[in-house]
Coordinates of C-alpha atoms in Angstrom, one line a residue:
M1 CA 122.7 124.4 87.1
P2 CA 122.9 126.8 90.2
K3 CA 120.0 127.7 91.9
R4 CA 117.8 130.1 90.4
T5 CA 118.6 134.2 91.4
D6 CA 115.5 135.7 90.1
L7 CA 113.4 134.1 93.1
R8 CA 113.6 136.2 96.2
R9 CA 110.6 135.6 98.6
I10 CA 109.1 132.3 98.2
L11 CA 105.1 131.8 99.4
L12 CA 104.6 128.0 101.3
I13 CA 101.4 126.6 102.2
G14 CA 100.7 124.5 105.2
S15 CA 98.4 121.5 105.4
G16 CA 95.7 124.0 107.7
P17 CA 94.5 122.1 110.7
I18 CA 95.3 118.4 111.6
V19 CA 92.3 116.3 110.1
I20 CA 91.9 112.3 109.6
G21 CA 93.7 112.4 105.8
Q22 CA 96.3 115.2 106.2
G23 CA 98.1 115.0 109.5
A24 CA 101.4 115.9 111.0
E25 CA 103.0 114.2 108.2
F26 CA 102.7 117.1 106.3
D27 CA 104.3 119.4 108.9
Y28 CA 106.9 117.2 109.0
S29 CA 107.2 117.7 104.9
G30 CA 106.5 121.9 105.4
T31 CA 109.5 122.3 107.9
Q32 CA 112.2 120.3 105.4
A33 CA 110.7 122.8 102.9
V34 CA 111.0 125.9 105.1
K35 CA 114.5 124.8 106.2
A36 CA 116.1 123.9 103.0
L37 CA 114.9 127.7 101.2
K38 CA 116.4 129.5 104.1
E39 CA 119.9 127.7 103.3
E40 CA 119.6 128.6 100.2
G41 CA 119.1 132.4 101.3
Y42 CA 115.4 132.7 100.2
Q43 CA 113.3 135.1 102.4
V44 CA 110.5 132.7 103.4
V45 CA 106.4 133.4 103.8
L46 CA 104.2 130.5 105.4
V47 CA 100.5 130.5 105.6
N48 CA 99.5 127.9 108.2
S49 CA 96.4 127.5 110.1
N50 CA 97.6 125.5 112.8
P51 CA 99.6 126.8 115.7
A52 CA 100.6 123.6 116.9
T53 CA 102.8 122.7 114.5
I54 CA 106.6 122.7 114.0
M55 CA 106.5 124.6 110.6
T56 CA 104.8 127.8 112.9
D57 CA 107.5 128.1 114.9
P58 CA 108.8 132.1 114.6
E59 CA 112.6 131.0 114.5
L60 CA 111.7 129.2 111.1
A61 CA 110.1 131.1 108.3
D62 CA 110.4 135.0 108.2
R63 CA 107.1 135.6 108.1
T64 CA 104.6 133.6 109.3
Y65 CA 100.8 134.2 109.1
V66 CA 98.3 131.8 111.2
E67 CA 95.1 132.6 109.5
P68 CA 93.0 130.0 107.5
V69 CA 94.7 127.8 104.6
T70 CA 91.5 129.7 102.2
P71 CA 92.0 131.5 98.8
E72 CA 90.8 134.1 100.2
W73 CA 93.2 134.5 103.2
V74 CA 95.8 133.3 100.8
R75 CA 95.0 136.4 98.3
R76 CA 95.2 138.7 101.0
V77 CA 98.9 137.4 102.2
I78 CA 99.9 137.7 98.7
E79 CA 98.5 141.2 98.1
R80 CA 100.7 142.2 101.2
E81 CA 104.1 140.2 101.0
R82 CA 103.9 140.1 97.1
P83 CA 106.3 136.9 96.8
D84 CA 108.2 135.8 93.6
A85 CA 106.9 132.3 93.8
L86 CA 104.8 129.7 95.6
L87 CA 105.4 126.1 96.4
P88 CA 102.1 124.3 96.4
T89 CA 103.6 120.6 97.0
M90 CA 104.6 120.5 100.4
G91 CA 100.9 121.1 102.1
G92 CA 99.2 118.3 101.0
Q93 CA 95.5 118.4 99.2
T94 CA 94.5 121.5 100.9
A95 CA 97.8 123.7 100.0
L96 CA 96.7 122.4 96.1
N97 CA 93.3 123.0 96.4
V98 CA 94.3 126.8 96.9
A99 CA 96.8 127.1 94.8
M100 CA 94.6 126.3 91.7
A101 CA 92.1 128.5 93.2
L102 CA 94.5 131.0 92.9
A103 CA 95.3 130.4 89.7
R104 CA 92.3 130.2 88.0
D105 CA 91.1 133.5 89.4
G106 CA 93.8 135.6 88.4
T107 CA 95.1 135.9 91.4
L108 CA 99.0 134.7 90.9
E109 CA 99.2 136.6 87.5
R110 CA 97.9 139.5 88.6
C111 CA 100.7 139.7 91.5
G112 CA 103.5 138.5 89.3
V113 CA 103.8 135.1 91.4
Q114 CA 104.9 132.3 89.6
L115 CA 104.2 128.2 91.0
I116 CA 107.5 126.0 91.0
G117 CA 107.7 122.7 91.9
A118 CA 104.1 121.7 89.8
N119 CA 102.4 124.1 87.4
A120 CA 98.8 124.7 87.0
R121 CA 98.6 122.7 83.9
A122 CA 100.1 119.4 85.9
I123 CA 98.4 119.8 89.2
Q124 CA 95.1 119.8 86.8
M125 CA 96.1 116.8 85.0
A126 CA 96.9 114.9 87.7
E127 CA 94.1 116.1 89.9
D128 CA 91.0 116.1 87.1
R129 CA 90.2 112.2 87.3
A130 CA 89.0 112.7 83.3
E131 CA 92.3 114.0 82.3
F132 CA 94.2 111.9 84.2
A133 CA 92.8 109.1 82.5
A134 CA 93.2 110.9 78.6
A135 CA 96.5 111.5 79.7
M136 CA 97.5 107.3 80.9
R137 CA 95.7 106.3 77.0
R138 CA 98.4 108.8 75.4
I139 CA 101.6 106.9 77.1
G140 CA 99.6 103.6 76.5
L141 CA 99.0 102.8 80.2
A142 CA 95.7 101.5 80.8
T143 CA 93.4 102.6 84.0
P144 CA 90.3 100.9 85.5
V145 CA 87.3 101.2 82.7
G146 CA 85.1 104.2 84.1
R147 CA 84.2 108.0 83.5
T148 CA 84.0 111.5 85.4
V149 CA 80.5 112.2 86.2
G150 CA 78.5 115.3 87.5
T151 CA 75.1 114.3 88.1
V152 CA 73.5 111.2 89.9
A153 CA 71.7 110.6 86.8
D154 CA 74.6 110.2 84.8
A155 CA 76.7 107.8 87.8
L156 CA 73.8 106.0 87.4
A157 CA 74.4 105.2 83.9
E158 CA 77.9 104.5 84.1
A159 CA 77.3 102.2 86.4
S160 CA 74.8 100.5 84.3
E161 CA 77.8 99.8 81.9
T162 CA 80.6 99.0 84.3
G163 CA 78.6 96.7 86.7
Y164 CA 78.8 96.8 90.6
P165 CA 80.8 97.0 93.0
A166 CA 81.0 100.2 91.8
I167 CA 84.1 102.3 92.7
I168 CA 83.4 106.5 93.6
R169 CA 86.2 108.5 93.4
P170 CA 85.4 112.4 94.0
S171 CA 88.3 114.6 91.9
F172 CA 90.1 117.5 94.1
T173 CA 89.2 115.3 98.0
L174 CA 91.7 114.9 100.8
G175 CA 92.1 110.9 101.8
G176 CA 89.6 109.8 99.4
T177 CA 86.9 111.9 101.5
G178 CA 83.4 111.5 99.8
G179 CA 84.4 107.9 98.1
G180 CA 82.9 104.6 98.6
I181 CA 82.1 101.4 97.0
A182 CA 78.8 101.4 96.2
Y183 CA 77.3 97.5 95.9
N184 CA 73.7 98.8 94.4
R185 CA 71.8 101.3 93.6
A186 CA 70.8 102.8 96.4
E187 CA 74.4 103.0 98.0
L188 CA 75.1 104.4 94.8
E189 CA 72.8 107.7 94.8
E190 CA 73.6 108.4 98.1
L191 CA 77.5 108.0 97.7
V192 CA 77.3 109.9 94.3
E193 CA 75.4 112.7 95.9
R194 CA 77.8 112.9 98.8
A195 CA 80.8 112.7 96.6
L196 CA 79.2 115.9 94.3
E197 CA 78.5 117.9 97.4
L198 CA 82.3 117.1 98.6
S199 CA 84.3 117.7 95.9
P200 CA 85.5 121.5 95.0
V201 CA 84.6 121.2 90.9
H202 CA 81.4 119.1 92.0
T203 CA 82.6 116.1 89.5
T204 CA 83.2 112.3 90.4
L205 CA 84.6 109.3 88.7
I206 CA 82.6 106.1 88.2
E207 CA 85.1 102.9 87.8
R208 CA 85.2 99.3 87.2
S209 CA 85.4 97.7 90.6
V210 CA 89.5 96.0 90.8
L211 CA 88.9 95.0 94.4
G212 CA 91.2 92.2 95.8
W213 CA 93.8 93.5 92.9
K214 CA 97.1 94.1 94.6
E215 CA 98.1 97.8 95.3
F216 CA 101.6 99.2 94.9
E217 CA 102.9 102.9 94.9
L218 CA 106.2 104.2 94.1
E219 CA 107.6 107.9 95.2
V220 CA 109.1 109.0 91.9
M221 CA 111.4 112.6 91.8
R222 CA 112.1 114.4 88.5
D223 CA 115.0 117.3 88.2
H224 CA 114.4 120.2 85.2
R225 CA 117.1 118.4 83.4
D226 CA 114.7 115.3 83.1
N227 CA 116.5 113.1 85.3
V228 CA 114.0 110.6 87.3
V229 CA 114.7 108.2 90.5
I230 CA 112.8 105.8 91.9
V231 CA 112.8 106.7 95.9
C232 CA 110.9 104.0 97.0
S233 CA 108.6 101.5 96.4
I234 CA 105.9 100.3 98.5
E235 CA 103.4 97.8 98.6
N236 CA 100.2 97.5 100.2
V237 CA 99.2 93.9 102.4
D238 CA 95.4 95.2 102.1
P239 CA 94.3 94.9 99.1
M240 CA 92.8 97.1 96.4
G241 CA 89.3 98.8 98.3
V242 CA 91.3 99.9 101.3
H243 CA 92.7 103.4 101.4
T244 CA 96.4 103.4 100.9
G245 CA 96.1 105.4 104.3
D246 CA 94.1 102.7 106.1
S247 CA 96.4 99.8 104.6
I248 CA 99.7 97.9 106.6
T249 CA 101.9 98.5 104.4
V250 CA 105.9 97.4 103.7
A251 CA 108.8 99.1 101.9
P252 CA 110.3 97.8 99.8
A253 CA 107.8 95.7 97.7
M254 CA 107.6 92.2 98.6
T255 CA 105.9 90.2 95.9
L256 CA 106.6 92.0 92.6
T257 CA 109.3 90.0 90.7
D258 CA 112.3 91.8 89.3
R259 CA 110.2 92.4 85.4
E260 CA 107.0 93.7 87.2
Y261 CA 109.0 95.8 89.0
Q262 CA 110.9 97.5 86.1
R263 CA 107.6 97.5 84.0
M264 CA 106.7 99.5 87.2
R265 CA 109.3 101.6 86.8
D266 CA 109.4 102.4 83.2
A267 CA 105.7 103.4 83.7
A268 CA 106.1 105.7 86.4
I269 CA 109.2 107.6 84.9
A270 CA 106.5 107.9 81.9
I271 CA 104.0 109.2 84.0
I272 CA 105.6 111.9 85.9
R273 CA 107.5 113.1 82.5
E274 CA 103.6 113.2 80.5
I275 CA 102.1 114.9 83.6
G276 CA 105.1 117.6 83.7
V277 CA 105.8 117.7 87.0
E278 CA 109.1 120.3 86.4
A279 CA 110.7 119.5 89.8
G280 CA 110.2 118.1 92.8
G281 CA 108.5 114.5 93.9
C282 CA 105.5 112.5 93.4
N283 CA 103.3 109.6 94.4
I284 CA 101.9 107.1 91.9
Q285 CA 99.9 104.3 92.8
F286 CA 99.0 101.0 91.1
A287 CA 96.9 98.3 90.7
V288 CA 98.1 94.5 89.9
N289 CA 96.1 92.0 89.0
P290 CA 97.7 88.8 91.1
A291 CA 95.9 86.4 88.8
D292 CA 97.8 87.4 85.5
G293 CA 99.8 90.1 86.4
E294 CA 97.6 92.8 84.6
M295 CA 98.6 96.2 85.7
L296 CA 96.6 99.4 86.3
V297 CA 97.4 102.7 87.0
I298 CA 94.6 104.0 90.0
E299 CA 96.0 107.9 90.4
M300 CA 99.1 110.0 90.9
N301 CA 99.3 113.1 93.5
P302 CA 101.6 116.1 92.3
R303 CA 102.9 116.4 95.6
V304 CA 104.6 115.7 98.6
S305 CA 101.8 112.7 100.2
R306 CA 101.7 110.5 103.5
S307 CA 103.6 108.1 101.5
S308 CA 106.5 110.0 100.8
A309 CA 107.1 111.0 104.8
L310 CA 106.8 107.0 105.1
A311 CA 109.3 106.8 102.1
S312 CA 111.8 109.6 103.7
K313 CA 112.0 107.7 106.9
A314 CA 112.3 104.6 105.8
T315 CA 114.8 105.2 103.0
G316 CA 116.9 107.9 105.0
F317 CA 116.2 109.8 101.7
P318 CA 114.4 113.2 102.6
I319 CA 112.2 114.0 100.1
A320 CA 110.5 117.2 101.1
R321 CA 114.2 119.0 101.3
I322 CA 115.3 117.3 98.2
G323 CA 112.0 118.1 96.5
T324 CA 112.6 122.2 97.4
K325 CA 115.8 122.3 96.3
L326 CA 114.7 121.2 92.9
A327 CA 112.0 123.3 92.7
V328 CA 114.5 126.2 93.1
G329 CA 116.9 124.8 90.3
Y330 CA 118.8 122.3 91.8
T331 CA 119.8 119.1 89.4
L332 CA 119.8 115.7 91.7
D333 CA 123.5 114.9 90.7
E334 CA 124.1 118.2 92.7
L335 CA 122.7 117.1 95.8
P336 CA 124.2 115.4 98.0
N337 CA 122.5 112.6 99.6
D338 CA 122.1 113.2 103.5
I339 CA 122.8 109.6 104.7
T340 CA 126.0 108.6 102.4
R341 CA 127.2 112.1 102.1
T342 CA 129.2 111.0 99.4
T343 CA 126.8 109.8 96.8
P344 CA 124.5 112.4 94.9
A345 CA 120.5 112.1 95.3
S346 CA 120.6 110.7 91.6
F347 CA 121.4 107.4 93.2
E348 CA 118.5 105.6 94.1
P349 CA 118.2 104.3 97.8
V350 CA 118.5 99.8 98.3
L351 CA 117.1 98.9 101.5
D352 CA 118.8 95.7 103.0
Y353 CA 115.6 95.7 106.0
V354 CA 112.2 95.9 106.0
V355 CA 109.7 98.5 106.7
V356 CA 106.4 98.3 108.0
K357 CA 103.2 100.8 108.1
V358 CA 100.5 100.2 110.5
P359 CA 97.4 102.3 110.5
R360 CA 96.0 103.5 113.8
F361 CA 91.9 103.9 114.3
A362 CA 90.1 105.3 117.0
F363 CA 86.6 104.5 115.9
E364 CA 85.9 104.2 120.1
K365 CA 85.9 108.6 119.7
F366 CA 83.6 108.0 117.2
P367 CA 80.7 105.3 117.7
T368 CA 78.3 106.6 114.8
A369 CA 81.2 106.2 112.1
D370 CA 81.3 103.5 109.9
F371 CA 83.7 101.2 110.8
R372 CA 84.2 99.4 107.6
L373 CA 87.3 100.1 105.6
T374 CA 86.5 101.7 101.7
T375 CA 88.1 103.9 99.6
Q376 CA 87.9 107.2 102.2
M377 CA 90.8 106.9 104.8
K378 CA 89.2 106.1 108.2
S379 CA 92.3 106.2 110.2
V380 CA 93.8 109.0 112.7
G381 CA 97.4 108.0 112.3
E382 CA 100.6 105.2 112.4
A383 CA 103.3 104.0 113.5
M384 CA 106.3 102.7 111.4
A385 CA 108.8 100.1 112.3
I386 CA 111.9 98.5 110.9
G387 CA 113.2 95.0 111.4
R388 CA 115.8 92.6 109.3
T389 CA 112.2 90.5 108.0
F390 CA 108.8 91.5 107.9
K391 CA 107.5 89.2 110.1
E392 CA 109.9 91.2 112.6
A393 CA 109.0 94.6 111.6
F394 CA 105.3 93.5 111.1
Q395 CA 105.1 92.9 114.8
K396 CA 107.3 95.8 116.1
G397 CA 104.6 97.7 114.2
L398 CA 101.3 96.6 116.2
R399 CA 103.1 97.0 119.2
A400 CA 104.0 100.5 118.6
L401 CA 100.3 101.2 118.0
E402 CA 99.7 101.1 121.9
I403 CA 97.0 99.3 121.8
G404 CA 97.5 96.4 124.8
R405 CA 98.1 94.1 122.7
P406 CA 101.9 92.3 122.0
G407 CA 101.0 92.1 118.4
W408 CA 98.9 90.1 116.0
V409 CA 97.1 88.2 118.5
A410 CA 92.7 88.3 119.3
G411 CA 91.1 91.0 121.3
Q412 CA 90.3 90.7 124.7
T413 CA 86.1 90.4 123.9
L414 CA 85.2 89.7 120.2
A415 CA 83.7 93.3 120.1
D416 CA 87.2 94.3 120.5
D417 CA 87.7 92.2 116.4
R418 CA 84.3 93.5 116.0
L419 CA 83.5 90.3 115.8
T420 CA 79.3 89.4 116.1
S421 CA 78.7 85.9 118.2
D422 CA 77.1 84.5 114.8
S423 CA 80.2 85.0 112.4
P424 CA 82.0 82.8 110.8
E425 CA 85.0 84.5 112.1
A426 CA 83.7 84.5 115.8
R427 CA 83.2 80.8 115.6
V428 CA 86.7 80.3 114.7
A429 CA 87.9 82.5 117.5
R430 CA 85.7 80.5 119.7
R431 CA 87.4 77.1 118.7
R432 CA 90.8 78.4 119.4
V433 CA 89.6 80.0 122.4
G434 CA 87.7 76.9 123.4
G435 CA 90.4 74.5 123.1
R436 CA 88.8 72.3 121.1
R437 CA 91.1 71.3 118.4
D438 CA 93.5 68.7 118.7
A439 CA 96.2 69.5 120.6
G440 CA 98.6 66.6 118.5
N441 CA 97.4 67.7 115.0
G442 CA 100.5 69.9 114.5
D443 CA 98.0 73.1 114.6
R444 CA 100.7 75.8 115.4
S445 CA 98.1 79.0 115.4
L446 CA 98.4 81.4 118.3
V447 CA 95.8 81.4 120.6
P448 CA 93.9 84.1 122.6
L449 CA 94.3 83.9 126.4
S450 CA 92.9 87.2 127.3
D451 CA 88.9 86.1 128.1
G452 CA 88.0 82.9 129.6
R453 CA 87.8 79.7 128.1
A454 CA 85.9 76.2 128.6
D455 CA 88.5 73.1 129.0
R456 CA 87.0 69.4 127.5
S457 CA 85.6 68.7 131.2
G458 CA 83.4 72.1 130.7
A459 CA 85.4 73.3 134.1
L460 CA 85.4 77.6 133.2
V461 CA 88.9 78.9 133.8
R462 CA 89.2 82.2 133.8
G463 CA 91.6 84.8 132.3
A464 CA 94.0 85.8 135.0
A465 CA 94.5 82.3 135.4
R466 CA 94.7 81.3 131.8
A467 CA 97.2 84.3 131.6
E468 CA 99.1 82.4 135.2
C469 CA 99.4 79.4 133.2
A470 CA 101.0 81.0 129.9
R471 CA 102.9 82.7 132.1
A472 CA 104.3 79.5 133.3
A473 CA 104.8 78.3 130.0
A474 CA 107.0 80.5 128.8
H475 CA 109.1 80.7 131.6
E476 CA 109.4 76.7 131.4
A477 CA 110.8 77.3 127.8
H478 CA 113.2 80.1 128.9
G479 CA 114.7 77.4 131.5
L480 CA 113.0 79.5 134.6
L481 CA 111.1 77.0 136.1
G482 CA 111.1 74.0 138.4
P483 CA 109.6 71.4 138.1
T484 CA 106.4 72.1 139.8
A485 CA 105.6 75.1 137.3
G486 CA 106.9 72.4 134.3
R487 CA 103.2 70.5 135.6
A488 CA 101.7 73.4 135.2
A489 CA 102.5 74.3 132.4
R490 CA 102.0 70.8 130.8
H491 CA 98.8 70.6 132.5
Y492 CA 97.9 74.1 130.6
R493 CA 99.0 72.7 127.5
G494 CA 97.3 69.7 127.9
G495 CA 93.6 71.6 129.0
H496 CA 93.8 70.1 132.2
P497 CA 90.9 70.7 134.6
R498 CA 92.9 71.8 137.1
A499 CA 95.5 74.0 135.3
A500 CA 94.1 77.1 136.8
L501 CA 95.2 75.6 140.9
A502 CA 98.8 74.7 139.0
A503 CA 99.2 77.8 137.6
R504 CA 98.6 79.6 140.7
C505 CA 101.3 77.1 142.2
A506 CA 103.8 77.9 139.3
S507 CA 103.5 81.6 139.5
R508 CA 104.6 81.1 142.9
V509 CA 107.4 79.2 142.3
Q510 CA 108.4 81.2 139.5
D511 CA 108.5 84.1 141.7
R512 CA 110.5 82.5 144.2
R513 CA 113.1 81.9 141.7
H514 CA 113.2 85.1 140.3
V515 CA 113.6 86.3 143.6
R516 CA 116.6 83.8 144.0
R517 CA 118.2 84.7 141.2
G518 CA 118.0 88.3 141.4
I519 CA 115.6 89.2 138.8
P520 CA 113.0 91.5 139.7
L521 CA 109.0 90.4 139.7
R522 CA 108.1 92.9 137.1
H523 CA 110.6 91.9 134.7
A524 CA 108.5 88.5 134.6
L525 CA 108.3 87.4 130.7
P526 CA 104.8 89.6 130.2
L527 CA 103.4 86.9 127.2
Q528 CA 100.1 87.1 126.5
L529 CA 99.8 84.1 124.1
V530 CA 101.7 81.0 123.8
R531 CA 101.6 78.0 120.6
R532 CA 99.8 75.2 120.9

């Protein structure tokens, strides 16, 4: 099927300002969409209020409006430019909400603008919690037990049936804004009032808690001929109850059996057909009970999402670019894969490596914010790492956060890990730092080395001396130390009272050996941990 020739000018809505829950990933998607439309000869009109983006560069779109991404301003652009179609699926939740507002007030129909990629019915069914649950029941899939409410009284009544903790999910909000977990009546009243205020349609879903279940996502694409491909499977390391944007995620999914994956794949294909995403991509989230394998459908985003950008970079399958070309009439078998250049986009990618996404938080900039992770997104960025194994990619991702940690290690202080002195985690940390575990019991846990510890004789060996000891031990393992330094390393591992003095001696010996071998001192192994 060739591209549509009845379309000449297409309006693309950006995501607006970079906020928590909606950041640079939609600039990536929007830029890909603009380039794809330009390749096909369409005139592109762009509306985005953020000039600090690539998609607003003057050489990309034909007409760029740096104006607020609101129904009022977009309506004025439509009345001036008279586009033939509107592509709302590349600008995150903001673009979807604006497109739906323009469809409800009759602007699109009055100006002859057609929604492409996903029509108003598909967006409404996917974003409205009650309609989505009804659609899942029609195709025989289960969702968490709950009900959409519009008042606090109705929410209290529903919570009395589903029980506590109760999950609050507002309709049509960005990054779970206004959502949360209520453990009692007082918290429920507070959260529901906020959720109803922040929801554009002033409704919220109150559903049964599935905290602790495993969470998975599938990136799905469909064309006009009903061809469907699963681009990527993603598994959340954190369980249900933590927003996907705040969770460490891994692709492909690690803990699904082939039977479970095929069942989830079949469900995703049925969902995208029932919702009616005619041409483009969507993100579908599932919960799986680790005890018995029960599967529930959590939600569906009928648009390019944060996970879509991750899946695109992880697989090399440009979801935004392919989704844009599907929206203007192409089919999956007509579009070549940009990586292989020989197979069509209808071939599902297969990964022989592991990709891990690690969120980046900045609570130090928001001292009054609640740092507890819930269903509302709180991370301000993320790092992606690729490795041959999960361990390799996981450690790379942690180092890429640039927070001063070389990997999965404890912070310099208990406060860095948000531990209080009387918490169980703090007691475990103190035992590890204090060296009270028997060195001969086979414990292979990582020992943090960044703050002081008291050895068995009661002497306090401060962080700087311990770091030198660790450095000596690491260099001994790499054959860079002589007998003196080796003794220092052994003193360190044995918790010797004179470890600090031995470490300083070892450090000087190691430095001299580096100089003799022509190794610059700045290349000395900066390991911050050793194994006990």
